[in-house]
Amino acid sequence: MPQAGNLVPIGRSLKFTVEECTVPAPYQLFWKVRNVGEEARRQNAERGEINEYGEVITEHSSFVGAHWVQVWVVKDGVAVATDRQDVIIV
């Protein structure tokens, strides 16, 4: 993964928010938090599952590496929009 994204120190609380959505309600939001790398493997903390949550999720910067968070807007069973935020924990 290229070294692009927000640089965040270890030990921070991170809030990811859907600030604007042009898809008319009702819809569902599905989030993926991706943790990869040697430290994630060592801590048995590799992640990549997709879960349904609301408009805000909170994560913690626990170990260094390149990570990302992605959200999908699903309406009537179809993903109609997505966005992704890269996060580099230093």
C-alpha atoms as a PDB file:
ATOM      1  CA  MET A   1       0.000   0.000   0.000  1.00  0.00           C
ATOM      2  CA  PRO A   2       1.391   3.421  -0.862  1.00  0.00           C
ATOM      3  CA  GLN A   3       2.285   5.714   2.013  1.00  0.00           C
ATOM      4  CA  ALA A   4      -0.645   8.102   1.497  1.00  0.00           C
ATOM      5  CA  GLY A   5      -3.347   9.022   3.941  1.00  0.00           C
ATOM      6  CA  ASN A   6      -3.627  10.533   7.351  1.00  0.00           C
ATOM      7  CA  LEU A   7      -0.618  10.030   9.639  1.00  0.00           C
ATOM      8  CA  VAL A   8      -1.854   9.110  13.118  1.00  0.00           C
ATOM      9  CA  PRO A   9       0.163   8.321  16.265  1.00  0.00           C
ATOM     10  CA  ILE A  10      -0.413   5.148  18.283  1.00  0.00           C
ATOM     11  CA  GLY A  11      -2.920   5.459  21.104  1.00  0.00           C
ATOM     12  CA  ARG A  12      -5.459   7.717  19.426  1.00  0.00           C
ATOM     13  CA  SER A  13      -9.207   7.297  19.142  1.00  0.00           C
ATOM     14  CA  LEU A  14     -10.353   7.625  15.526  1.00  0.00           C
ATOM     15  CA  LYS A  15     -13.905   8.515  14.540  1.00  0.00           C
ATOM     16  CA  PHE A  16     -15.070   7.826  10.976  1.00  0.00           C
ATOM     17  CA  THR A  17     -18.282   9.566   9.934  1.00  0.00           C
ATOM     18  CA  VAL A  18     -20.540   9.668   6.904  1.00  0.00           C
ATOM     19  CA  GLU A  19     -20.857  13.433   6.708  1.00  0.00           C
ATOM     20  CA  GLU A  20     -22.875  13.675   3.504  1.00  0.00           C
ATOM     21  CA  CYS A  21     -24.847  11.159   1.511  1.00  0.00           C
ATOM     22  CA  THR A  22     -26.926  11.942  -1.570  1.00  0.00           C
ATOM     23  CA  VAL A  23     -28.674   8.552  -1.497  1.00  0.00           C
ATOM     24  CA  PRO A  24     -32.266   8.994  -0.297  1.00  0.00           C
ATOM     25  CA  ALA A  25     -33.064   7.231   3.000  1.00  0.00           C
ATOM     26  CA  PRO A  26     -33.650   4.543   3.977  1.00  0.00           C
ATOM     27  CA  TYR A  27     -30.337   2.819   3.311  1.00  0.00           C
ATOM     28  CA  GLN A  28     -27.811   0.650   5.160  1.00  0.00           C
ATOM     29  CA  LEU A  29     -24.156   1.403   5.860  1.00  0.00           C
ATOM     30  CA  PHE A  30     -21.547  -1.348   5.775  1.00  0.00           C
ATOM     31  CA  TRP A  31     -18.010  -0.691   7.037  1.00  0.00           C
ATOM     32  CA  LYS A  32     -14.700  -2.473   6.519  1.00  0.00           C
ATOM     33  CA  VAL A  33     -11.678  -1.782   8.724  1.00  0.00           C
ATOM     34  CA  ARG A  34      -8.531  -3.240   7.180  1.00  0.00           C
ATOM     35  CA  ASN A  35      -5.515  -3.899   9.395  1.00  0.00           C
ATOM     36  CA  VAL A  36      -2.564  -5.590   7.734  1.00  0.00           C
ATOM     37  CA  GLY A  37       1.151  -6.049   8.207  1.00  0.00           C
ATOM     38  CA  GLU A  38       3.638  -7.730  10.481  1.00  0.00           C
ATOM     39  CA  GLU A  39       2.449  -6.073  13.688  1.00  0.00           C
ATOM     40  CA  ALA A  40      -1.197  -6.945  12.946  1.00  0.00           C
ATOM     41  CA  ARG A  41      -0.174 -10.578  12.392  1.00  0.00           C
ATOM     42  CA  ARG A  42       1.936 -10.624  15.555  1.00  0.00           C
ATOM     43  CA  GLN A  43      -1.004  -9.333  17.626  1.00  0.00           C
ATOM     44  CA  ASN A  44      -3.471 -11.607  15.814  1.00  0.00           C
ATOM     45  CA  ALA A  45      -5.321  -8.429  14.837  1.00  0.00           C
ATOM     46  CA  GLU A  46      -5.530  -8.647  11.059  1.00  0.00           C
ATOM     47  CA  ARG A  47      -8.954  -7.429  10.035  1.00  0.00           C
ATOM     48  CA  GLY A  48     -10.971  -7.041   6.912  1.00  0.00           C
ATOM     49  CA  GLU A  49     -14.488  -8.150   7.737  1.00  0.00           C
ATOM     50  CA  ILE A  50     -17.484  -6.096   6.586  1.00  0.00           C
ATOM     51  CA  ASN A  51     -20.100  -5.168   9.200  1.00  0.00           C
ATOM     52  CA  GLU A  52     -23.257  -3.104   9.241  1.00  0.00           C
ATOM     53  CA  TYR A  53     -23.092  -0.044  11.505  1.00  0.00           C
ATOM     54  CA  GLY A  54     -24.592   3.422  11.643  1.00  0.00           C
ATOM     55  CA  GLU A  55     -23.161   6.692  10.334  1.00  0.00           C
ATOM     56  CA  VAL A  56     -20.251   6.763  12.823  1.00  0.00           C
ATOM     57  CA  ILE A  57     -17.691   4.162  13.871  1.00  0.00           C
ATOM     58  CA  THR A  58     -14.861   4.561  16.369  1.00  0.00           C
ATOM     59  CA  GLU A  59     -11.543   2.737  16.098  1.00  0.00           C
ATOM     60  CA  HIS A  60      -8.223   2.951  17.952  1.00  0.00           C
ATOM     61  CA  SER A  61      -4.691   3.320  16.602  1.00  0.00           C
ATOM     62  CA  SER A  62      -3.080   0.335  18.312  1.00  0.00           C
ATOM     63  CA  PHE A  63      -0.066  -0.440  16.112  1.00  0.00           C
ATOM     64  CA  VAL A  64       1.999   1.034  13.304  1.00  0.00           C
ATOM     65  CA  GLY A  65       1.303   0.344   9.681  1.00  0.00           C
ATOM     66  CA  ALA A  66      -0.901   1.156   6.731  1.00  0.00           C
ATOM     67  CA  HIS A  67      -4.602   0.635   7.346  1.00  0.00           C
ATOM     68  CA  TRP A  68      -7.838   1.785   5.751  1.00  0.00           C
ATOM     69  CA  VAL A  69     -11.531   2.153   6.451  1.00  0.00           C
ATOM     70  CA  GLN A  70     -14.183   1.845   3.756  1.00  0.00           C
ATOM     71  CA  VAL A  71     -17.931   2.391   3.863  1.00  0.00           C
ATOM     72  CA  TRP A  72     -20.616   1.258   1.423  1.00  0.00           C
ATOM     73  CA  VAL A  73     -24.117   2.692   1.119  1.00  0.00           C
ATOM     74  CA  VAL A  74     -26.548  -0.123   0.322  1.00  0.00           C
ATOM     75  CA  LYS A  75     -30.072   0.607  -0.880  1.00  0.00           C
ATOM     76  CA  ASP A  76     -32.548  -2.153  -1.627  1.00  0.00           C
ATOM     77  CA  GLY A  77     -29.750  -4.741  -1.427  1.00  0.00           C
ATOM     78  CA  VAL A  78     -27.459  -2.977  -3.914  1.00  0.00           C
ATOM     79  CA  ALA A  79     -24.230  -1.087  -3.100  1.00  0.00           C
ATOM     80  CA  VAL A  80     -24.802   2.331  -4.666  1.00  0.00           C
ATOM     81  CA  ALA A  81     -21.960   4.400  -3.181  1.00  0.00           C
ATOM     82  CA  THR A  82     -18.636   3.918  -1.407  1.00  0.00           C
ATOM     83  CA  ASP A  83     -15.789   5.896   0.106  1.00  0.00           C
ATOM     84  CA  ARG A  84     -12.422   4.980   1.616  1.00  0.00           C
ATOM     85  CA  GLN A  85     -10.003   6.646   4.036  1.00  0.00           C
ATOM     86  CA  ASP A  86      -6.381   5.523   4.240  1.00  0.00           C
ATOM     87  CA  VAL A  87      -4.746   5.782   7.669  1.00  0.00           C
ATOM     88  CA  ILE A  88      -1.021   5.418   8.341  1.00  0.00           C
ATOM     89  CA  ILE A  89      -0.287   4.762  12.025  1.00  0.00           C
ATOM     90  CA  VAL A  90       3.188   5.902  13.065  1.00  0.00           C
END
